[in-house]
mmCIF file of C-alpha atoms in Angstrom:
data_model
loop_
_atom_site.group_PDB
_atom_site.id
_atom_site.type_symbol
_atom_site.label_atom_id
_atom_site.label_comp_id
_atom_site.label_asym_id
_atom_site.label_seq_id
_atom_site.Cartn_x
_atom_site.Cartn_y
_atom_site.Cartn_z
ATOM 1 C CA MET A 13 23.965 10.530 -4.360
ATOM 2 C CA SER A 14 22.910 10.957 -8.113
ATOM 3 C CA LYS A 15 24.205 9.386 -10.853
ATOM 4 C CA ALA A 16 26.880 11.193 -12.327
ATOM 5 C CA GLY A 17 28.803 9.298 -15.063
ATOM 6 C CA ALA A 18 28.388 8.206 -18.979
ATOM 7 C CA PHE A 19 27.794 4.227 -17.658
ATOM 8 C CA ASP A 20 25.393 5.215 -15.062
ATOM 9 C CA LEU A 21 23.022 7.194 -17.986
ATOM 10 C CA ALA A 22 23.449 4.623 -20.150
ATOM 11 C CA SER A 23 23.143 1.961 -17.967
ATOM 12 C CA GLY A 24 19.476 3.981 -16.704
ATOM 13 C CA LEU A 25 17.857 4.999 -20.230
ATOM 14 C CA GLY A 26 14.811 3.241 -20.641
ATOM 15 C CA GLY A 27 13.498 2.770 -16.921
ATOM 16 C CA LYS A 28 12.036 -0.601 -16.249
ATOM 17 C CA ILE A 29 11.602 -0.798 -20.175
ATOM 18 C CA GLU A 30 13.506 -3.613 -21.903
ATOM 19 C CA LYS A 31 16.029 -2.459 -23.590
ATOM 20 C CA ASP A 32 14.811 -4.408 -26.955
ATOM 21 C CA ASP A 33 11.625 -2.397 -26.759
ATOM 22 C CA VAL A 34 12.655 1.044 -25.911
ATOM 23 C CA LEU A 35 12.649 2.436 -29.578
ATOM 24 C CA SER A 36 9.398 1.430 -29.635
ATOM 25 C CA ALA A 37 8.377 2.448 -26.463
ATOM 26 C CA VAL A 38 10.033 5.948 -27.907
ATOM 27 C CA ASP A 39 8.003 5.365 -31.213
ATOM 28 C CA LYS A 40 4.518 4.698 -29.169
ATOM 29 C CA TYR A 41 5.167 8.046 -26.650
ATOM 30 C CA GLU A 42 6.067 10.741 -29.520
ATOM 31 C CA LYS A 43 2.572 9.833 -31.239
ATOM 32 C CA TYR A 44 1.028 10.789 -28.396
ATOM 33 C CA HIS A 45 1.830 14.472 -29.164
ATOM 34 C CA SER A 46 1.175 16.769 -32.269
ATOM 35 C CA ASP A 47 3.962 17.012 -33.996
ATOM 36 C CA PHE A 48 3.435 13.206 -34.849
ATOM 37 C CA GLY A 49 -0.099 13.366 -35.472
ATOM 38 C CA GLY A 50 -1.313 12.740 -31.752
ATOM 39 C CA ALA A 51 -4.126 14.453 -30.283
ATOM 40 C CA GLU A 52 -4.575 15.944 -26.468
ATOM 41 C CA LYS A 53 -7.530 13.709 -26.184
ATOM 42 C CA ASP A 54 -4.967 10.902 -26.418
ATOM 43 C CA ARG A 55 -2.756 11.784 -24.230
ATOM 44 C CA LYS A 56 -5.486 12.722 -21.381
ATOM 45 C CA ASP A 57 -6.955 9.370 -22.205
ATOM 46 C CA ASN A 58 -3.738 7.405 -21.620
ATOM 47 C CA TYR A 59 -2.482 9.617 -19.450
ATOM 48 C CA THR A 60 -0.654 6.444 -17.755
ATOM 49 C CA ASP A 61 0.926 5.565 -20.339
ATOM 50 C CA MET A 62 2.293 8.289 -21.461
ATOM 51 C CA VAL A 63 3.745 9.490 -18.629
ATOM 52 C CA ASN A 64 5.331 6.553 -17.291
ATOM 53 C CA LYS A 65 6.549 5.873 -21.275
ATOM 54 C CA TYR A 66 8.073 9.307 -20.274
ATOM 55 C CA TYR A 67 9.105 9.020 -17.660
ATOM 56 C CA ASP A 68 11.062 5.540 -18.201
ATOM 57 C CA LEU A 69 13.295 7.061 -20.705
ATOM 58 C CA VAL A 70 14.194 10.520 -19.424
ATOM 59 C CA THR A 71 14.598 9.706 -15.590
ATOM 60 C CA SER A 72 18.448 8.999 -16.357
ATOM 61 C CA PHE A 73 18.417 12.025 -18.258
ATOM 62 C CA TYR A 74 17.240 14.105 -15.957
ATOM 63 C CA GLU A 75 19.221 13.106 -12.972
ATOM 64 C CA TYR A 76 22.006 13.208 -15.126
ATOM 65 C CA GLY A 77 22.024 16.876 -15.752
ATOM 66 C CA TRP A 78 19.693 17.613 -12.954
ATOM 67 C CA GLY A 79 20.447 16.609 -9.708
ATOM 68 C CA GLU A 80 17.875 14.525 -7.693
ATOM 69 C CA SER A 81 15.588 17.007 -7.367
ATOM 70 C CA PHE A 82 13.754 17.716 -11.283
ATOM 71 C CA HIS A 83 12.049 21.481 -10.997
ATOM 72 C CA PHE A 84 13.037 25.234 -11.579
ATOM 73 C CA ALA A 85 13.850 27.413 -8.657
ATOM 74 C CA PRO A 86 13.762 31.381 -8.563
ATOM 75 C CA ARG A 87 17.337 32.002 -8.068
ATOM 76 C CA TRP A 88 20.221 35.070 -6.931
ATOM 77 C CA LYS A 89 23.001 36.278 -8.774
ATOM 78 C CA GLY A 90 25.804 34.459 -7.156
ATOM 79 C CA GLU A 91 23.769 31.508 -6.282
ATOM 80 C CA SER A 92 24.253 28.556 -7.878
ATOM 81 C CA LEU A 93 21.326 25.989 -9.190
ATOM 82 C CA LYS A 94 21.426 23.663 -6.546
ATOM 83 C CA GLU A 95 21.558 26.167 -3.743
ATOM 84 C CA SER A 96 18.691 27.922 -5.323
ATOM 85 C CA ILE A 97 16.363 24.458 -5.756
ATOM 86 C CA LYS A 98 17.087 23.796 -2.425
ATOM 87 C CA ARG A 99 16.143 26.991 -0.859
ATOM 88 C CA HIS A 100 12.787 26.854 -2.501
ATOM 89 C CA GLU A 101 12.077 23.420 -1.277
ATOM 90 C CA HIS A 102 13.044 25.164 2.099
ATOM 91 C CA PHE A 103 11.041 28.034 1.395
ATOM 92 C CA LEU A 104 7.674 25.218 0.792
ATOM 93 C CA ALA A 105 8.238 24.041 4.052
ATOM 94 C CA LEU A 106 8.400 27.338 5.609
ATOM 95 C CA GLN A 107 5.119 28.258 3.824
ATOM 96 C CA LEU A 108 3.491 25.168 5.076
ATOM 97 C CA GLY A 109 4.727 25.796 8.165
ATOM 98 C CA LEU A 110 5.790 22.102 9.014
ATOM 99 C CA LYS A 111 6.942 21.091 12.258
ATOM 100 C CA PRO A 112 8.304 17.480 13.171
ATOM 101 C CA GLY A 113 5.908 14.895 13.522
ATOM 102 C CA HIS A 114 3.936 16.080 10.895
ATOM 103 C CA LYS A 115 3.197 13.310 8.294
ATOM 104 C CA VAL A 116 3.691 14.859 4.912
ATOM 105 C CA LEU A 117 2.205 13.648 1.386
ATOM 106 C CA ASP A 118 4.649 14.465 -2.083
ATOM 107 C CA VAL A 119 2.529 14.451 -4.870
ATOM 108 C CA GLY A 120 4.165 13.468 -7.849
ATOM 109 C CA CYS A 121 7.554 12.985 -6.334
ATOM 110 C CA GLY A 122 10.402 11.832 -8.819
ATOM 111 C CA ILE A 123 12.760 10.464 -7.400
ATOM 112 C CA GLY A 124 12.905 11.818 -4.258
ATOM 113 C CA GLY A 125 15.223 14.489 -4.132
ATOM 114 C CA PRO A 126 12.617 17.331 -2.660
ATOM 115 C CA LEU A 127 11.092 14.571 -0.301
ATOM 116 C CA ARG A 128 14.183 13.733 1.426
ATOM 117 C CA GLU A 129 15.720 17.349 1.698
ATOM 118 C CA ILE A 130 12.529 18.904 2.996
ATOM 119 C CA ALA A 131 11.849 15.800 5.900
ATOM 120 C CA ARG A 132 15.281 16.735 6.693
ATOM 121 C CA PHE A 133 14.867 20.209 6.729
ATOM 122 C CA SER A 134 11.306 19.748 8.771
ATOM 123 C CA SER A 135 12.074 16.888 11.197
ATOM 124 C CA THR A 136 8.853 15.254 9.120
ATOM 125 C CA SER A 137 8.035 12.525 7.801
ATOM 126 C CA VAL A 138 7.290 12.422 3.825
ATOM 127 C CA MET A 139 5.530 9.816 2.136
ATOM 128 C CA GLY A 140 6.042 10.188 -2.043
ATOM 129 C CA ILE A 141 3.345 8.933 -4.240
ATOM 130 C CA ASN A 142 4.643 8.011 -7.995
ATOM 131 C CA ASN A 143 2.776 5.926 -10.725
ATOM 132 C CA ASN A 144 6.441 5.183 -11.975
ATOM 133 C CA GLU A 145 8.090 2.034 -10.977
ATOM 134 C CA TYR A 146 11.297 2.873 -12.333
ATOM 135 C CA GLN A 147 11.245 6.492 -10.372
ATOM 136 C CA ILE A 148 10.153 4.618 -7.193
ATOM 137 C CA THR A 149 13.357 1.717 -7.444
ATOM 138 C CA ARG A 150 15.746 4.879 -7.751
ATOM 139 C CA GLY A 151 14.126 6.972 -5.400
ATOM 140 C CA LYS A 152 14.474 3.906 -2.807
ATOM 141 C CA THR A 153 18.252 3.670 -3.390
ATOM 142 C CA LEU A 154 18.856 7.568 -2.561
ATOM 143 C CA ASN A 155 17.352 7.085 0.634
ATOM 144 C CA ARG A 156 19.052 4.500 1.737
ATOM 145 C CA VAL A 157 22.189 5.934 0.475
ATOM 146 C CA ALA A 158 20.461 9.055 2.782
ATOM 147 C CA GLY A 159 20.016 7.520 5.547
ATOM 148 C CA VAL A 160 16.486 8.628 5.419
ATOM 149 C CA GLU A 161 14.247 5.083 5.456
ATOM 150 C CA GLN A 162 12.671 5.612 8.539
ATOM 151 C CA THR A 163 11.164 8.949 7.630
ATOM 152 C CA CYS A 164 10.864 9.198 3.843
ATOM 153 C CA ASP A 165 9.005 6.217 1.686
ATOM 154 C CA PHE A 166 7.307 5.671 -1.629
ATOM 155 C CA THR A 167 3.797 5.039 -2.908
ATOM 156 C CA LYS A 168 3.700 3.120 -6.321
ATOM 157 C CA ALA A 169 0.153 4.692 -7.209
ATOM 158 C CA ASP A 170 -1.961 7.642 -9.568
ATOM 159 C CA PHE A 171 -2.707 10.398 -7.547
ATOM 160 C CA MET A 172 -5.822 10.804 -9.219
ATOM 161 C CA LYS A 173 -6.542 7.247 -7.286
ATOM 162 C CA MET A 174 -4.450 7.548 -4.535
ATOM 163 C CA PRO A 175 -4.831 4.696 -1.968
ATOM 164 C CA PHE A 176 -5.363 6.494 1.150
ATOM 165 C CA SER A 177 -7.448 6.977 3.733
ATOM 166 C CA ASP A 178 -9.603 10.367 4.072
ATOM 167 C CA SER A 179 -7.810 12.984 5.994
ATOM 168 C CA SER A 180 -4.305 10.975 6.492
ATOM 169 C CA PHE A 181 -1.979 13.903 5.968
ATOM 170 C CA ASP A 182 -0.827 17.454 8.070
ATOM 171 C CA ALA A 183 0.184 18.551 4.779
ATOM 172 C CA VAL A 184 0.214 17.984 0.902
ATOM 173 C CA TYR A 185 2.561 19.604 -1.670
ATOM 174 C CA ALA A 186 2.972 18.974 -5.780
ATOM 175 C CA ILE A 187 6.279 20.554 -6.939
ATOM 176 C CA GLU A 188 6.194 20.624 -11.109
ATOM 177 C CA ALA A 189 3.832 17.702 -10.773
ATOM 178 C CA THR A 190 0.344 17.890 -11.012
ATOM 179 C CA CYS A 191 0.809 19.416 -14.796
ATOM 180 C CA HIS A 192 0.582 15.391 -15.265
ATOM 181 C CA ALA A 193 -2.949 15.106 -14.133
ATOM 182 C CA PRO A 194 -5.225 15.002 -17.382
ATOM 183 C CA ASP A 195 -8.224 16.020 -15.203
ATOM 184 C CA ALA A 196 -7.293 19.305 -12.754
ATOM 185 C CA VAL A 197 -10.146 19.446 -10.760
ATOM 186 C CA GLY A 198 -10.187 15.374 -10.311
ATOM 187 C CA CYS A 199 -6.466 15.646 -8.972
ATOM 188 C CA TYR A 200 -6.663 18.797 -6.796
ATOM 189 C CA GLN A 201 -10.188 17.042 -5.251
ATOM 190 C CA GLU A 202 -7.741 13.629 -4.556
ATOM 191 C CA ILE A 203 -5.472 15.995 -2.495
ATOM 192 C CA PHE A 204 -8.482 17.671 -0.663
ATOM 193 C CA ARG A 205 -9.347 14.135 0.471
ATOM 194 C CA VAL A 206 -6.397 13.031 1.743
ATOM 195 C CA LEU A 207 -5.798 16.333 3.803
ATOM 196 C CA LYS A 208 -7.031 16.915 7.306
ATOM 197 C CA PRO A 209 -9.439 20.013 7.299
ATOM 198 C CA GLY A 210 -7.901 22.629 8.556
ATOM 199 C CA GLN A 211 -4.660 21.885 6.850
ATOM 200 C CA SER A 212 -2.571 23.138 3.643
ATOM 201 C CA PHE A 213 -1.624 22.276 0.420
ATOM 202 C CA ALA A 214 1.484 23.763 -1.022
ATOM 203 C CA ALA A 215 2.385 23.561 -5.193
ATOM 204 C CA TYR A 216 4.782 24.722 -7.834
ATOM 205 C CA GLU A 217 2.749 24.247 -10.859
ATOM 206 C CA TRP A 218 3.220 24.517 -15.072
ATOM 207 C CA CYS A 219 0.951 27.065 -16.421
ATOM 208 C CA MET A 220 0.439 28.950 -19.339
ATOM 209 C CA THR A 221 0.118 33.156 -18.285
ATOM 210 C CA ASP A 222 -2.320 35.297 -19.788
ATOM 211 C CA ALA A 223 0.297 36.671 -22.240
ATOM 212 C CA PHE A 224 0.009 33.191 -23.880
ATOM 213 C CA ASP A 225 -2.406 33.510 -27.546
ATOM 214 C CA PRO A 226 -3.869 30.694 -28.598
ATOM 215 C CA ASN A 227 -3.964 31.813 -31.919
ATOM 216 C CA ASN A 228 0.030 32.683 -32.354
ATOM 217 C CA GLN A 229 1.366 29.861 -34.221
ATOM 218 C CA GLU A 230 4.743 30.696 -32.525
ATOM 219 C CA HIS A 231 3.006 30.225 -29.261
ATOM 220 C CA GLN A 232 1.450 26.984 -29.995
ATOM 221 C CA ARG A 233 5.099 25.619 -31.231
ATOM 222 C CA ILE A 234 6.728 26.420 -28.374
ATOM 223 C CA LYS A 235 3.592 25.151 -26.054
ATOM 224 C CA ALA A 236 4.104 21.414 -28.281
ATOM 225 C CA GLU A 237 7.523 21.668 -28.020
ATOM 226 C CA ILE A 238 7.141 21.781 -24.002
ATOM 227 C CA GLU A 239 3.648 19.207 -24.021
ATOM 228 C CA ILE A 240 5.997 16.575 -25.936
ATOM 229 C CA GLY A 241 9.924 17.430 -23.891
ATOM 230 C CA ASP A 242 7.947 17.592 -20.684
ATOM 231 C CA GLY A 243 5.449 14.747 -20.895
ATOM 232 C CA LEU A 244 2.669 16.932 -20.410
ATOM 233 C CA PRO A 245 -1.206 15.996 -22.193
ATOM 234 C CA ASP A 246 -2.100 19.681 -22.044
ATOM 235 C CA ILE A 247 -0.793 22.797 -20.415
ATOM 236 C CA ARG A 248 -3.516 24.539 -17.941
ATOM 237 C CA SER A 249 -4.067 28.316 -17.888
ATOM 238 C CA THR A 250 -3.198 30.325 -14.050
ATOM 239 C CA ARG A 251 -7.013 31.236 -14.726
ATOM 240 C CA GLN A 252 -8.131 27.355 -15.155
ATOM 241 C CA CYS A 253 -5.646 25.691 -12.098
ATOM 242 C CA LEU A 254 -7.046 28.001 -9.933
ATOM 243 C CA ALA A 255 -10.697 27.737 -10.806
ATOM 244 C CA ALA A 256 -9.958 24.140 -10.495
ATOM 245 C CA LEU A 257 -8.591 24.583 -6.735
ATOM 246 C CA LYS A 258 -12.040 26.349 -5.997
ATOM 247 C CA GLU A 259 -13.988 23.799 -7.767
ATOM 248 C CA ALA A 260 -12.321 20.939 -5.594
ATOM 249 C CA GLY A 261 -12.733 22.892 -2.207
ATOM 250 C CA PHE A 262 -9.908 24.908 -1.317
ATOM 251 C CA GLU A 263 -9.697 28.410 -0.557
ATOM 252 C CA VAL A 264 -6.613 30.174 -2.466
ATOM 253 C CA ILE A 265 -5.096 32.118 0.629
ATOM 254 C CA TRP A 266 -2.574 33.541 -1.621
ATOM 255 C CA GLU A 267 -0.305 33.994 -4.341
ATOM 256 C CA LYS A 268 2.902 35.506 -6.019
ATOM 257 C CA ASP A 269 4.786 35.112 -8.931
ATOM 258 C CA LEU A 270 7.939 34.094 -7.661
ATOM 259 C CA ALA A 271 9.281 34.544 -11.493
ATOM 260 C CA LYS A 272 8.819 38.577 -11.545
ATOM 261 C CA ASP A 273 11.076 39.307 -8.954
ATOM 262 C CA SER A 274 13.795 36.975 -9.397
ATOM 263 C CA PRO A 275 17.521 38.289 -9.848
ATOM 264 C CA LEU A 276 17.762 35.786 -12.438
ATOM 265 C CA PRO A 277 15.345 34.445 -14.976
ATOM 266 C CA TRP A 278 14.120 30.827 -13.924
ATOM 267 C CA TYR A 279 15.007 29.661 -17.279
ATOM 268 C CA LEU A 280 18.528 30.436 -17.163
ATOM 269 C CA PRO A 281 20.114 26.831 -16.723
ATOM 270 C CA LEU A 282 18.876 25.769 -19.800
ATOM 271 C CA ASP A 283 19.316 29.295 -21.936
ATOM 272 C CA THR A 284 22.744 28.136 -24.094
ATOM 273 C CA SER A 285 23.534 31.656 -24.358
ATOM 274 C CA HIS A 286 24.237 31.358 -20.627
ATOM 275 C CA PHE A 287 27.485 29.381 -19.385
ATOM 276 C CA SER A 288 27.913 27.755 -15.353
ATOM 277 C CA PHE A 289 31.216 25.375 -14.304
ATOM 278 C CA SER A 290 28.541 24.437 -11.804
ATOM 279 C CA SER A 291 26.083 23.340 -14.108
ATOM 280 C CA PHE A 292 28.214 22.566 -17.334
ATOM 281 C CA ARG A 293 25.885 19.512 -18.568
ATOM 282 C CA LEU A 294 22.946 22.003 -19.079
ATOM 283 C CA THR A 295 25.020 24.712 -21.143
ATOM 284 C CA ALA A 296 25.233 24.302 -25.101
ATOM 285 C CA VAL A 297 28.810 22.878 -24.693
ATOM 286 C CA GLY A 298 27.667 19.964 -21.819
ATOM 287 C CA ARG A 299 24.820 19.000 -23.990
ATOM 288 C CA PHE A 300 26.774 19.083 -27.374
ATOM 289 C CA ILE A 301 28.738 16.651 -24.997
ATOM 290 C CA THR A 302 26.459 14.516 -24.146
ATOM 291 C CA LYS A 303 24.584 14.703 -27.537
ATOM 292 C CA ASN A 304 27.486 13.186 -28.803
ATOM 293 C CA MET A 305 28.458 10.834 -25.904
ATOM 294 C CA VAL A 306 24.874 9.268 -26.051
ATOM 295 C CA MET A 307 25.112 8.651 -30.209
ATOM 296 C CA GLY A 308 28.712 7.186 -29.122
ATOM 297 C CA LEU A 309 27.049 4.860 -26.381
ATOM 298 C CA GLU A 310 23.948 3.742 -28.683
ATOM 299 C CA TYR A 311 26.477 3.394 -31.371
ATOM 300 C CA VAL A 312 28.669 0.440 -29.797
ATOM 301 C CA GLY A 313 25.324 -0.970 -28.033
ATOM 302 C CA LEU A 314 25.759 0.612 -24.168
ATOM 303 C CA ALA A 315 23.059 2.869 -24.809
ATOM 304 C CA PRO A 316 19.308 0.809 -26.519
ATOM 305 C CA LYS A 317 18.011 2.372 -29.657
ATOM 306 C CA GLY A 318 15.978 5.540 -29.421
ATOM 307 C CA SER A 319 17.927 6.603 -26.667
ATOM 308 C CA GLN A 320 19.388 10.011 -29.157
ATOM 309 C CA ARG A 321 15.653 10.660 -29.516
ATOM 310 C CA VAL A 322 15.042 10.815 -26.519
ATOM 311 C CA GLN A 323 17.955 13.705 -26.148
ATOM 312 C CA SER A 324 16.389 15.095 -28.727
ATOM 313 C CA PHE A 325 12.872 15.695 -27.802
ATOM 314 C CA LEU A 326 14.656 16.941 -24.624
ATOM 315 C CA GLU A 327 16.326 19.298 -26.330
ATOM 316 C CA LYS A 328 13.320 20.735 -28.126
ATOM 317 C CA ALA A 329 11.813 20.775 -24.452
ATOM 318 C CA ALA A 330 14.651 23.016 -23.658
ATOM 319 C CA GLU A 331 14.093 25.330 -26.285
ATOM 320 C CA GLY A 332 10.878 25.695 -26.245
ATOM 321 C CA LEU A 333 10.727 26.104 -22.328
ATOM 322 C CA VAL A 334 13.404 28.832 -22.740
ATOM 323 C CA ALA A 335 11.329 30.910 -25.271
ATOM 324 C CA GLY A 336 8.184 30.547 -23.366
ATOM 325 C CA GLY A 337 10.179 32.218 -20.380
ATOM 326 C CA LYS A 338 11.401 34.997 -22.802
ATOM 327 C CA PHE A 339 7.811 35.417 -23.797
ATOM 328 C CA HIS A 340 6.693 35.374 -20.651
ATOM 329 C CA SER A 341 3.968 32.636 -21.461
ATOM 330 C CA HIS A 342 4.830 29.718 -19.680
ATOM 331 C CA CYS A 343 5.413 29.610 -15.915
ATOM 332 C CA PRO A 344 6.450 26.267 -14.052
ATOM 333 C CA GLN A 345 6.681 28.540 -11.085
ATOM 334 C CA THR A 346 3.546 30.155 -10.081
ATOM 335 C CA ALA A 347 3.254 29.474 -5.932
ATOM 336 C CA ARG A 348 0.040 28.804 -4.880
ATOM 337 C CA MET A 349 -1.093 28.119 -0.653
ATOM 338 C CA TYR A 350 -4.388 26.394 -0.489
ATOM 339 C CA TYR A 351 -6.812 25.796 3.029
ATOM 340 C CA HIS A 352 -8.965 23.000 3.887
ATOM 341 C CA PRO A 353 -11.394 24.440 5.994
ATOM 342 C CA PRO A 354 -13.084 22.279 8.410
ATOM 343 C CA ALA A 355 -17.253 21.447 7.232
ATOM 344 C CA ASP A 356 -18.491 23.860 9.807
ATOM 345 C CA ASN A 357 -15.224 26.863 9.259
ATOM 346 C CA HIS A 358 -16.641 29.069 6.368
ATOM 347 C CA SER A 359 -14.658 32.235 7.962
ATOM 348 C CA HIS A 360 -11.931 32.159 4.867
ATOM 349 C CA SER A 361 -13.427 34.082 1.815
ATOM 350 C CA GLY A 362 -11.390 32.872 -0.252
ATOM 351 C CA ASP A 363 -9.632 36.098 -1.665
ATOM 352 C CA VAL A 364 -6.363 35.628 -3.292
ATOM 353 C CA LYS A 365 -3.838 38.066 -1.495
ATOM 354 C CA THR A 366 -0.963 38.787 -3.468
ATOM 355 C CA GLY A 367 2.515 38.821 -1.450
ATOM 356 C CA THR A 368 5.967 36.896 -0.768
ATOM 357 C CA GLY A 369 4.118 34.853 1.782
ATOM 358 C CA GLY A 370 2.039 34.710 5.080
ATOM 359 C CA ASN A 371 2.803 33.381 8.391
ATOM 360 C CA GLY A 372 2.962 30.092 7.460
ATOM 361 C CA GLY A 373 -0.181 28.811 8.317
ATOM 362 C CA GLY A 374 -1.533 28.169 4.735
ATOM 363 C CA ALA A 375 -0.075 25.879 1.874
ATOM 364 C CA ALA A 376 1.902 27.607 -1.107
ATOM 365 C CA VAL A 377 1.748 26.018 -4.830
ATOM 366 C CA SER A 378 3.684 27.254 -7.277
ATOM 367 C CA GLY A 379 3.309 27.172 -10.961
ATOM 368 C CA LYS A 380 5.106 27.734 -14.246
ATOM 369 C CA MET A 381 3.772 30.894 -15.186
ATOM 370 C CA GLY A 382 4.075 32.868 -18.945
ATOM 371 C CA PHE A 383 4.145 32.044 -22.071
ATOM 372 C CA ASN A 384 5.904 29.401 -20.210
ATOM 373 C CA ASN A 385 7.855 30.625 -16.930
ATOM 374 C CA PRO A 386 8.428 27.853 -14.756
ATOM 375 C CA ALA A 387 9.490 30.830 -12.654
ATOM 376 C CA ASP A 388 5.932 32.609 -11.886
ATOM 377 C CA ASP A 389 5.415 31.149 -8.172
ATOM 378 C CA ILE A 390 1.211 32.009 -6.402
ATOM 379 C CA LEU A 391 1.143 31.662 -2.877
ATOM 380 C CA TYR A 392 -1.936 31.164 -0.757
ATOM 381 C CA SER A 393 -1.420 31.097 2.582
ATOM 382 C CA VAL A 394 -4.280 31.594 5.585
ATOM 383 C CA PHE A 395 -3.586 34.385 8.316
#
């Protein structure tokens, strides 16, 4: 089960970074970002260091407030955040047409919440790839607790340079993870390489929507808050993601902005005007308590120096995500389905079909769209 207590939060802060080095790591991480003089080129050139520092610093916070699955989900009225996240993961498995015995890859798997859920739901074997040692260590512990060590595992590696042979997997998915890639085409080409021809890739992607205005200072401010608070070198537009997928060799079969049809907005858990007992730690009151708890833990030395600053840039990210969602300039729930055509099969035109899903024979990708909207999902499926 996920870490739940204040001591667990404090003991996990900093991940694999030595406690005395956490403050220095926070300094270095912040300097990658525009508010501290950083540039997009520096973030992309040093993405491995930046993203690793980010997840060492924030994973304990994520698990404390969000659970084992670090992603958003479209949500029905009366449905808890946890229930919506699980349904979102099941939807992905169904769109991929996963069957018992399939070998599946989770690209950028975090601590493995989705891969454990999808493996149990579909009776498949799921490998997670992640370049953060702390998250993999934590994920393996949770695998043992859940009793899924035989079907779920992790590989520590950069998903830009995967250590797998060509055509290794029956299906691949990514949930709000490839947004960390410095080069979208290179990332998707690696996924294309390890996926068996004739099979599918599904993803939920963080994207800027057409509502984003690069000349609008407020939009740029919100984008910068999301980048520093979520460890992103940049946030690509939906159009850029689609172009990169096609350049990598995929056929985009169908897409759907899941945020548009969601009865509740994807950013609701982070909206301070919303209150929920089931996700109390994400509410304004819960976050106020966490802020003061972290302050106290750092003061008495149970949490490393710099912990309050991590909590602060996560708060900024939450504010940016809510603002971006309301502007509909950013979306983390663009769902897309991609098909890896066999070398001798060019029968699919690659035309994008918009709808709620296909027959499960393709792949789905969901990304965040809006000015910032993590609930816009674009889904592509082979018919």
